Coordinates of C-alpha atoms in Angstrom, one line a residue:
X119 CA -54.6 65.9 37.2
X120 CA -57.2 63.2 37.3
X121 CA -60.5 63.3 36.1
X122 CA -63.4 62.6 39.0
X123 CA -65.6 59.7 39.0
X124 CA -68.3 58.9 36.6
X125 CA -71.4 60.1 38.9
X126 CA -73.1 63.3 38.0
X127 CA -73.0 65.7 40.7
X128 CA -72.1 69.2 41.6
X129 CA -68.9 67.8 42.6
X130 CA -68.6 66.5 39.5
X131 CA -68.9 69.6 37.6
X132 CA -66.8 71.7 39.3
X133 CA -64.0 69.5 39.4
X134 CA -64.1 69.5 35.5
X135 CA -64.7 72.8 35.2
X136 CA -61.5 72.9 37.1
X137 CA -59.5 70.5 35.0
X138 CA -60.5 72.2 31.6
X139 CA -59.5 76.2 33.1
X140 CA -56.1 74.6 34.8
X141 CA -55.6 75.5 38.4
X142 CA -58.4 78.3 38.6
X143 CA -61.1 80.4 36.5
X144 CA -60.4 81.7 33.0
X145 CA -58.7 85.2 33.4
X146 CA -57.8 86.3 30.1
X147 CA -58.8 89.4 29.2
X148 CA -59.5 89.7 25.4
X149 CA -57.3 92.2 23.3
X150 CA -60.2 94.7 22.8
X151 CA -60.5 95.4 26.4
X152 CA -58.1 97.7 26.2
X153 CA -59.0 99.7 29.1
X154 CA -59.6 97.0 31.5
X155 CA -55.8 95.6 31.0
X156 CA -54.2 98.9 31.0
X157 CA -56.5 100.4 34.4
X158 CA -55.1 98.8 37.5
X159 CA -57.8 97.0 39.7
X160 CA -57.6 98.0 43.3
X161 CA -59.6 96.7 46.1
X162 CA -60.8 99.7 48.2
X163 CA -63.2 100.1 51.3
X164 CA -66.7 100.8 50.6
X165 CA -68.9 102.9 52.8
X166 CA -72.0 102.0 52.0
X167 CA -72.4 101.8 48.1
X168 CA -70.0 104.2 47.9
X169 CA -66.2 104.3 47.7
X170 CA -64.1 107.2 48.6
X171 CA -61.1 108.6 47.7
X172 CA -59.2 112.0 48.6
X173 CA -58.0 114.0 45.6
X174 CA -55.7 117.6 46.0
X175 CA -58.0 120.3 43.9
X176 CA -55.6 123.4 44.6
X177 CA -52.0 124.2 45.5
X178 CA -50.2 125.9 48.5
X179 CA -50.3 129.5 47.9
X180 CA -48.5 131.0 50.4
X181 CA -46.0 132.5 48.4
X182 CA -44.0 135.7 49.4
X183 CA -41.8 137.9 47.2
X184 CA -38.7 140.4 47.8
X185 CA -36.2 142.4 45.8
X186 CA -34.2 144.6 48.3
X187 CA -32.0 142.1 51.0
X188 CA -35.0 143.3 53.8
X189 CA -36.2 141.6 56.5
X190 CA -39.6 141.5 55.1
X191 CA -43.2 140.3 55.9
X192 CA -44.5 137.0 55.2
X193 CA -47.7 136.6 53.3
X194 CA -49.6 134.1 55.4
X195 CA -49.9 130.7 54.9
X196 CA -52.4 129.0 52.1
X197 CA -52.6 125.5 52.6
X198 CA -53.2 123.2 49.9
X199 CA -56.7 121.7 49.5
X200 CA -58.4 118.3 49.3
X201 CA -61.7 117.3 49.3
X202 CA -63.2 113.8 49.1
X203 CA -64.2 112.7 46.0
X204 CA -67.3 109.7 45.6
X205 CA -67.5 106.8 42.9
X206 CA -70.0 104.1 43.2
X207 CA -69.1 100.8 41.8
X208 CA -71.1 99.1 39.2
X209 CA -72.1 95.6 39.5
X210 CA -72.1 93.3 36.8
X211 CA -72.7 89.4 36.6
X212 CA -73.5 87.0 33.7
X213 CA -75.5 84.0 33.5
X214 CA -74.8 80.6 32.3
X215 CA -76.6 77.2 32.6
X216 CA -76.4 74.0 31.5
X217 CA -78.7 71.3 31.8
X218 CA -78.7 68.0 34.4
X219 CA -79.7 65.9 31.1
X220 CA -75.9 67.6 29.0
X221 CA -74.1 67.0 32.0
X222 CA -74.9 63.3 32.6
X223 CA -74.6 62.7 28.6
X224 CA -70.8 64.3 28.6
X225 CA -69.9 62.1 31.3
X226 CA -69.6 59.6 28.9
X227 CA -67.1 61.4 26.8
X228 CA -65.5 63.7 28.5
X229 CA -62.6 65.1 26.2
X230 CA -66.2 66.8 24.3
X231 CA -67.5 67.5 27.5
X232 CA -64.4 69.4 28.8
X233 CA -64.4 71.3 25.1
X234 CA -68.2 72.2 25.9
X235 CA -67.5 74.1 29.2
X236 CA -64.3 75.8 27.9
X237 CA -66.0 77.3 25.4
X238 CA -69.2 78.4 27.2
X239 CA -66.9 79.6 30.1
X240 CA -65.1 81.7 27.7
X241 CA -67.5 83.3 25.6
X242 CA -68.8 84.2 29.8
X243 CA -65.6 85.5 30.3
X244 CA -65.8 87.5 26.4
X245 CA -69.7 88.9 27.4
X246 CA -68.4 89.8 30.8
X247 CA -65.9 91.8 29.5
X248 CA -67.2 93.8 26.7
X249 CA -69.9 95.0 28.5
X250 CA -67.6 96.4 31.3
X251 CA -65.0 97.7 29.0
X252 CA -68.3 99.6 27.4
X253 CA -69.3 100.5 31.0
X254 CA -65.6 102.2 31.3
X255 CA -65.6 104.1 28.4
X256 CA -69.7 105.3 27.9
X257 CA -70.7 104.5 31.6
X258 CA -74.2 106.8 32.0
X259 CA -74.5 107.4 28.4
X260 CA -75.5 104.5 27.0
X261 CA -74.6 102.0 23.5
X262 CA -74.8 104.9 21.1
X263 CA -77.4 107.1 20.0
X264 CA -79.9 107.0 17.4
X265 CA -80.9 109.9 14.8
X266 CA -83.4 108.4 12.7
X267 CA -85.3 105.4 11.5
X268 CA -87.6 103.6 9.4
X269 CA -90.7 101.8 10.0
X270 CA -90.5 98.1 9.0
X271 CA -93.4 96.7 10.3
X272 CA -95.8 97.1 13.5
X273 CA -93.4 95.2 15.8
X274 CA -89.8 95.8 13.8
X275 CA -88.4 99.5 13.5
X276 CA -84.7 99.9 11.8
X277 CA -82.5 102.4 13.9
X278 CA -79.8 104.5 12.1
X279 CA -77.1 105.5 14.7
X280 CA -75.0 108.7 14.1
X281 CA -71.7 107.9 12.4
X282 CA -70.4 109.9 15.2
X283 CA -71.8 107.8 18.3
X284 CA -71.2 104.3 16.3
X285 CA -68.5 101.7 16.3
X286 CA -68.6 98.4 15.4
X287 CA -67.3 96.7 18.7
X288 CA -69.9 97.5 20.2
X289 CA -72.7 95.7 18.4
X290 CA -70.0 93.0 17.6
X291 CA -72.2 89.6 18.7
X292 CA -75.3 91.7 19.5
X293 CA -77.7 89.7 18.1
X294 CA -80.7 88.9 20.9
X295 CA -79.2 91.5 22.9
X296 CA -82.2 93.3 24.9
X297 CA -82.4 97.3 24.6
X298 CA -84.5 100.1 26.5
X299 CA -84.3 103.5 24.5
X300 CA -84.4 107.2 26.4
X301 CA -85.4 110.3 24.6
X302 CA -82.9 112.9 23.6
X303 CA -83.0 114.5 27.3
X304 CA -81.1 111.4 28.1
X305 CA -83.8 110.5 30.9
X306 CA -87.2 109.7 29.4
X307 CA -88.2 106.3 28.9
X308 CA -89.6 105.5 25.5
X309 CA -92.7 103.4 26.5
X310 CA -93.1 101.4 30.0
X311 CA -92.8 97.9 31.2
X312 CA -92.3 95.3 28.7
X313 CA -93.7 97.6 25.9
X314 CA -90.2 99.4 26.8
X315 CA -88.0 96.4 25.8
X316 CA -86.8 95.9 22.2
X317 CA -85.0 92.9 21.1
X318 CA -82.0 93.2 18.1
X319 CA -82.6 91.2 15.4
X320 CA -80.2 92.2 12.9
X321 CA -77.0 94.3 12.5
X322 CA -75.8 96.0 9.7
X323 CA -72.3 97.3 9.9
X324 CA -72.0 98.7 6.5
X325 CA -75.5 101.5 6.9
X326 CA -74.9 101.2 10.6
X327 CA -78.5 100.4 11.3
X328 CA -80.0 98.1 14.0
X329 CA -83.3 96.6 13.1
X330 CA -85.2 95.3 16.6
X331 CA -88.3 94.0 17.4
X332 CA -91.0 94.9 20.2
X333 CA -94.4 95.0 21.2
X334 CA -97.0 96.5 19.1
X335 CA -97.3 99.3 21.4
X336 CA -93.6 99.7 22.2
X337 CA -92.9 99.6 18.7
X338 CA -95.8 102.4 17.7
X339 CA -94.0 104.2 20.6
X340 CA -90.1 103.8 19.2
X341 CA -91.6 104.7 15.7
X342 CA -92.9 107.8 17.1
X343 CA -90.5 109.2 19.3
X344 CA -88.4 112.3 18.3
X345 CA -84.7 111.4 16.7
X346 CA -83.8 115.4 15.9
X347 CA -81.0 116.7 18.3
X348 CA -78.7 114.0 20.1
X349 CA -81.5 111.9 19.1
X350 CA -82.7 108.6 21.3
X351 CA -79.9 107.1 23.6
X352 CA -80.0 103.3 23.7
X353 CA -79.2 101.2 26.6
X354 CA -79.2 97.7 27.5
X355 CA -82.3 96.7 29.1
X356 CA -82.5 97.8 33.0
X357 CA -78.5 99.5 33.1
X358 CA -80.2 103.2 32.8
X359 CA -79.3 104.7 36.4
X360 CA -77.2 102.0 37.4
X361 CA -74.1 102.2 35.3
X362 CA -70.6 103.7 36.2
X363 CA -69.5 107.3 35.1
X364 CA -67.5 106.2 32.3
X365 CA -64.0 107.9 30.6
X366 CA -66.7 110.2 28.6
X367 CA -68.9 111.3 31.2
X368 CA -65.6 111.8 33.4
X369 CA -64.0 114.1 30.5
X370 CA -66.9 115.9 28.9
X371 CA -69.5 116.9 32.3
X372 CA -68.8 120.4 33.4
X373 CA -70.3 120.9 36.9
X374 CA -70.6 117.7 39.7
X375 CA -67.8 114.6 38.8
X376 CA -67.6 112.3 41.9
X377 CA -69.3 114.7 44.3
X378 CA -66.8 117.5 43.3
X379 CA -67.6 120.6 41.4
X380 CA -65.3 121.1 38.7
X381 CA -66.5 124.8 38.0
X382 CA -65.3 125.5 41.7
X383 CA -62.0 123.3 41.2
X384 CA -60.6 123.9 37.9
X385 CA -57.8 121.3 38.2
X386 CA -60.9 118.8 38.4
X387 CA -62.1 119.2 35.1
X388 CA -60.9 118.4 32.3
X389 CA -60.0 119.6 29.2
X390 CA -62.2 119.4 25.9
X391 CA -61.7 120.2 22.7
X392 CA -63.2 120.4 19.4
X393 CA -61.0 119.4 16.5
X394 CA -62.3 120.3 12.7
X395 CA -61.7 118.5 9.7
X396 CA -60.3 115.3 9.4
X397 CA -58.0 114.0 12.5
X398 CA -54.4 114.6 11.9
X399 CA -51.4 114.3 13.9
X400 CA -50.5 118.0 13.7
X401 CA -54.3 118.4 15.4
X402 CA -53.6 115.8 17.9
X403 CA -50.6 117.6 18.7
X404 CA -52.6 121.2 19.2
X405 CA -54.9 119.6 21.7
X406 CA -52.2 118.7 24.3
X407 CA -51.5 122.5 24.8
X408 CA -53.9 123.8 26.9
X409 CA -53.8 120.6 28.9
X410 CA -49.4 121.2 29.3
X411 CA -50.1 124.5 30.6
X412 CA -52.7 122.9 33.7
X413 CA -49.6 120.5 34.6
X414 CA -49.3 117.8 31.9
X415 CA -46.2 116.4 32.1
X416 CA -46.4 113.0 31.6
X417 CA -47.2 110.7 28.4
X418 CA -50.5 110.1 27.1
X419 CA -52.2 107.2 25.8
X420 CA -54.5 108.0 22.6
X421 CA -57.6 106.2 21.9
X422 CA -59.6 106.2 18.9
X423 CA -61.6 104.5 16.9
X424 CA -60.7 102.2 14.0
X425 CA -61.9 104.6 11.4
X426 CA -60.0 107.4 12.7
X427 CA -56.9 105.1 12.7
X428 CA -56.9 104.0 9.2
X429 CA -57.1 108.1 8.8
X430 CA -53.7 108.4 11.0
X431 CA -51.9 105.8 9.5
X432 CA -52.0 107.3 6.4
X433 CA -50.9 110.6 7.4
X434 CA -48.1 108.9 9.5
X435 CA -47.2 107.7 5.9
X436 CA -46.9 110.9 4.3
X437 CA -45.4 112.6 7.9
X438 CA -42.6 110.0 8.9
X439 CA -39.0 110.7 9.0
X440 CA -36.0 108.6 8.7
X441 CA -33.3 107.9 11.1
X442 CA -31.1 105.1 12.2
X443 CA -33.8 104.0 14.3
X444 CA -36.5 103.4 11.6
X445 CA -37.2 99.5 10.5
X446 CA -38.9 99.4 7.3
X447 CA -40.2 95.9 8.3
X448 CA -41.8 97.5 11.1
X449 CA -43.5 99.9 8.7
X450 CA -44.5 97.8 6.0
X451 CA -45.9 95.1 8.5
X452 CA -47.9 97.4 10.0
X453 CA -47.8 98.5 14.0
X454 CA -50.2 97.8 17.2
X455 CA -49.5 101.8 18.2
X456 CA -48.4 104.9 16.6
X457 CA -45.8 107.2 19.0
X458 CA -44.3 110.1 19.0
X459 CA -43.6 113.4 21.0
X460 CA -45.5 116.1 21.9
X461 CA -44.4 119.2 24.7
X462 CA -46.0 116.5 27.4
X463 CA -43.8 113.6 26.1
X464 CA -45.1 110.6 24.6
X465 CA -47.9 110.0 22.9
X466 CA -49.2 106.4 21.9
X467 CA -52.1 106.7 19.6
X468 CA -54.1 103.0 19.9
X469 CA -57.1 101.9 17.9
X470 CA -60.1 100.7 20.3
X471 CA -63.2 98.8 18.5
X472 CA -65.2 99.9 21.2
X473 CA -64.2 103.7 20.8
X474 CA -66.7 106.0 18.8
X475 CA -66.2 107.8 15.1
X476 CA -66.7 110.8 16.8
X477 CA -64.4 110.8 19.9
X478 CA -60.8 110.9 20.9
X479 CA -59.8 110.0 24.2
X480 CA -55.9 111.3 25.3
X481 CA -55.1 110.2 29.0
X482 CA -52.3 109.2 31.0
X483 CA -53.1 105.7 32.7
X484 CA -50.9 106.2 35.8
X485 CA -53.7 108.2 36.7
X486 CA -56.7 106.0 36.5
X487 CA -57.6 103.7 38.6
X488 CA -60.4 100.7 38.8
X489 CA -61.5 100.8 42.3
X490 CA -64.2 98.1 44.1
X491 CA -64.7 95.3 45.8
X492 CA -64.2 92.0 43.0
X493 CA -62.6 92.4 39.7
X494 CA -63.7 90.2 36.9
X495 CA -64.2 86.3 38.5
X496 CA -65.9 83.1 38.5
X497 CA -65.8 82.9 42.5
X498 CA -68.4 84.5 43.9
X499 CA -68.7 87.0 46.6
X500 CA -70.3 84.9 50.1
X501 CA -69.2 82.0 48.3
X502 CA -67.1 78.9 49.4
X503 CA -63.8 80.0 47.8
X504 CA -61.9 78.5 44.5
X505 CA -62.8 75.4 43.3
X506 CA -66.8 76.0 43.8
X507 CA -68.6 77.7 40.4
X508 CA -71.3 76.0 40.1
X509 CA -74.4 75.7 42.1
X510 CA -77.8 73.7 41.2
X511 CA -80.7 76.2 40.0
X512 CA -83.6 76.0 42.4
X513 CA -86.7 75.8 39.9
X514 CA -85.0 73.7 37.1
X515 CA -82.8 71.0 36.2
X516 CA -80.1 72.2 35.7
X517 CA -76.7 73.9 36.9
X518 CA -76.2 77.5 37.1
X519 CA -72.4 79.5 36.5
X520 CA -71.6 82.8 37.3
X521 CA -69.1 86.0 36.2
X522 CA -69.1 88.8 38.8
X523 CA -67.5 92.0 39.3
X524 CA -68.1 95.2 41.1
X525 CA -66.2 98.2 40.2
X526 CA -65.4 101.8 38.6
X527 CA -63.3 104.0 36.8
X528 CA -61.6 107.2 39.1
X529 CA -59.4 109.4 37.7
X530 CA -57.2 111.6 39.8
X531 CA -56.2 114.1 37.9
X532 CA -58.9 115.1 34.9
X533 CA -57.4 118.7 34.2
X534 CA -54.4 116.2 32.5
X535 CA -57.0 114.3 30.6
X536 CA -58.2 115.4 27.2
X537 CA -61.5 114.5 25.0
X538 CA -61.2 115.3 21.6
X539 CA -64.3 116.0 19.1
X540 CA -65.8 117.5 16.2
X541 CA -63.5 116.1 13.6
X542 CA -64.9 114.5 10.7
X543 CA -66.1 111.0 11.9

C-alpha cells in the first residue's frame, strides 16, 4: 500500500492511520478482557434507550397423573410463561488528540510517525477495553470500595480498599485517573461539583492503598466521611447512574433484574453462596449443587481472582490424579485453566486480573449475551463509514480520534449462574 502525499490534511491522517492498523481499525482485544472475548456481541433493536428481550420464567404445568388403565380427567392446561426483560446499554467512548504542529513534523519521517499513531491507537483500544470489561463484571457498583484511610495533607487523603473488593487489574495504569466517591448507602455523593472530584496520584499494590488529591474542601469532606460498613464506593468520575448492571449486580440483587422480579420468578435469580475458609476445589464443587438441582446442566466457566488462583493451584497440586492422559510438561509448565467435573459437567476455573479477592464468579457463557447497538470501534456511529477516524477539533489545533461502543451484559438464565463469597480473600 502506498503512503499519501506529503501535505498535511485530514486526508492525510486517516490514510496513515489506515496504513499503520492494515485494512481497518485495531480490534484486538487484550488477554485480560476475558469477558468481552468470551460474551458474544449481538446487535439488537433498541426502543428507546432500552433493549428488550423475552426470557421463559416458569414451565408448563399442566401435568396429569393415572395408575388404574381409566379414562380419566385432564388437569387443565398451564402454559408456560414469559415476560419481557429490559437492559439499557452503556455508552462508552475515549478521547485522543494529537496536535496540527506533530502531524506536520511526522510527515517528514513517517516510519516514526506511523509507530506514534499505532501506539496511541492501541493504548485507545487498551483504555477502551478495561473500562468496559470493569463495566461487565462491577457495572453499578463501582472500582472497589474503601474501608479506611489516612490523612496526608489538606488536599491528599490515602484510601485503603478492602482486600475483599481489591484487585490489581483494576488500578493497573490508574495514575491521573479521575474518581467521585459515594457513601456506604451506595448513593450519596461525597462532596458536590468539582469539590467532588479526586485525582489518583499514586498506587500501591502491595498495602493496597490509593493516595489522591482534591480540593481543600473535597478533601476535608473525603477525610471526614464514614468508612465503617461496606465503607465508601469509588467510581470513575461522572459513571454513577450511568453504568451497566454488571455479572455482580446480575448474581448477587434479590428483587428487580432487568425489569423482572426475581422473588416472583425464582428461575430468574440466581444462586449465591457463601463459601468459608480458604477456596478449595472440594468447595467449588459444593456450590454447584443447589444450582444442578434449578436445571444446571451445562459446563461452567469459573472466574476468580489471581490470588485465589495461586490458592487453587496449589491444592490442584496436592488433589491431582494420574492417568494415561496426564502430561507432566503440562503440569510443571504451568496451565492458562484448571478443569475438571462436577454433577453439571465441566468446570474451567480461569484467573481474571480484573476479578475481586472476595468474589467467585461460576457461569455458563452460552448463556450471556452482549447486546447494543456498536461493539468496540474506531468508526463512529453517523459517521462516514471505514476509512474516516479522524476529524479536526473545533476550538484547537489539532485532530481529534475516537473509540465507541454501546452495550450490555444479559443473561438468560441466572438460576444457572452462581456467585461465590465469604472465603478468605
Amino acid at each position: 500500500m502506498s503512503i499519501m502525499a506529503q501535505d498535511t490534511n485530514l486526508s492525510t491522517l486517516n490514510g496513515m492511520f489506515k496504513y499503520i492498523t492494515g485494512d481497518g481499525p485495531i480490534n484486538v482485544i487484550p488477554k485480560y478482557a476475558k469477558l468481552l472475548k468470551a460474551i458474544p456481541f449481538e446487535k439488537a433493536k433498541q426502543l428507546g434507550r432500552k433493549f428488550i428481550f423475552p426470557v421463559i420464567v416458569s414451565d408448563e404445568q399442566g401435568i396429569t397423573f393415572n395408575s388404574d388403565g381409566s379414562a380419566f380427567a385432564l388437569n387443565a392446561g398451564v402454559s408456560y410463561e414469559t415476560v419481557e426483560a429490559e437492559v439499557t446499554g452503556t455508552e462508552i467512548m475515549t478521547r485522543g488528540t494529537i496536535s496540527v504542529k506533530a502531524v506536520a513534523a511526522g510527515m517528514s519521517d513517517k516510519q516514526s510517525f506511523g509507530n506514534t499513531l499505532a501506539l496511541k491507537a492501541q493504548r485507545m483500544i487498551e483504555s477502551h477495553t478495561r473500562a468496559a470489561e470493569m463495566q461487565l463484571l462491577y457495572g453499578s457498583l463501582g472500582l472497589g470500595n474503601s474501608t479506611s484511610k489516612a490523612n496526608t495533607s489538606a488536599t491528599t487523603t490515602t484510601l485503603t480498599i478492602s482486600d475483599a473488593t481489591w484487585s490489581d487489574g483494576t488500578w493497573a495504569g490508574s495514575t491521573n485517573m479521575k474518581l467521585n466517591f459515594y457513601a456506604n448507602d451506595n448513593a450519596t455523593l461525597i462532596s458536590s461539583g468539582a469539590d467532588a472530584v479526586f485525582t489518583v496520584t499514586e498506587v500501591n499494590y502491595a498495602n493496597k492503598t490509593l493516595l489522591v488529591t482534591g480540593t481543600a474542601t473535597g478533601t476535608t469532606a473525603l477525610q471526614g466521611a464514614t468508612y465503617t460498613g461496606a465503607g465508601l464506593y469509588i467510581y470513575r468520575d461522572g459513571a454513577f447512574g450511568k453504568e451497566m448492571v454488571g455479572l455482580k449486580k446480575i448474581l448477587t440483587t434479590s428483587g428487580n433484574v432487568f425489569g423482572i422480579n426475581n422473588t416472583t420468578y425464582e428461575l430468574w435469580k440466581s444462586n449465591s453462596e457463601t463459601i468459608s475458609g480458604a477456596l478449595n476445589f472440594q468447595k467449588i464443587l459444593d456450590s454447584t449443587v443447589r444450582a444442578v438441582g434449578r436445571g444446571l446442566s451445562e459446563d461452567l466457566t469459573v472466574y476468580i481472582s489471581p490470588k485465589q488462583w495461586n490458592t487453587l493451584a496449589s491444592d490442584a497440586a496436592s488433589l491431582r490424579r494420574l492417568d494415561s492422559s496426564y502430561q507432566k510438561t503440562k503440569f510443571i509448565n504451568g496451565v492458562d485453566a484448571l478443569e475438571f467435573y462436577a454433577a453439571n459437567g465441566k468446570l474451567t476455573i480461569e484467573a481474571h486480573p480484573m476479578v475481586r479477592n472476595g468474589d467467585m464468579f461460576m457461569i455458563p457463557l452460552d448463556r450471556f449475551k452482549r447486546v447494543g447497538a456498536k461493539d468496540i470501534s474506531f468508526d463512529q456511529p453517523g459517521g462516514k463509514g471505514s476509512g474516516e477516524y479522524w476529524f479536526p477539533m473545533q476550538s484547537y489545533a489539532g485532530y481529534e480520534l475516537r473509540t465507541y461502543s454501546d452495550f450490555a451484559i444479559i443473561c438468560e438464565a441466572p438460576a444457572r449462574c452462581i456467585y461465590g463469597s465469604g472465603f478468605t480473600a
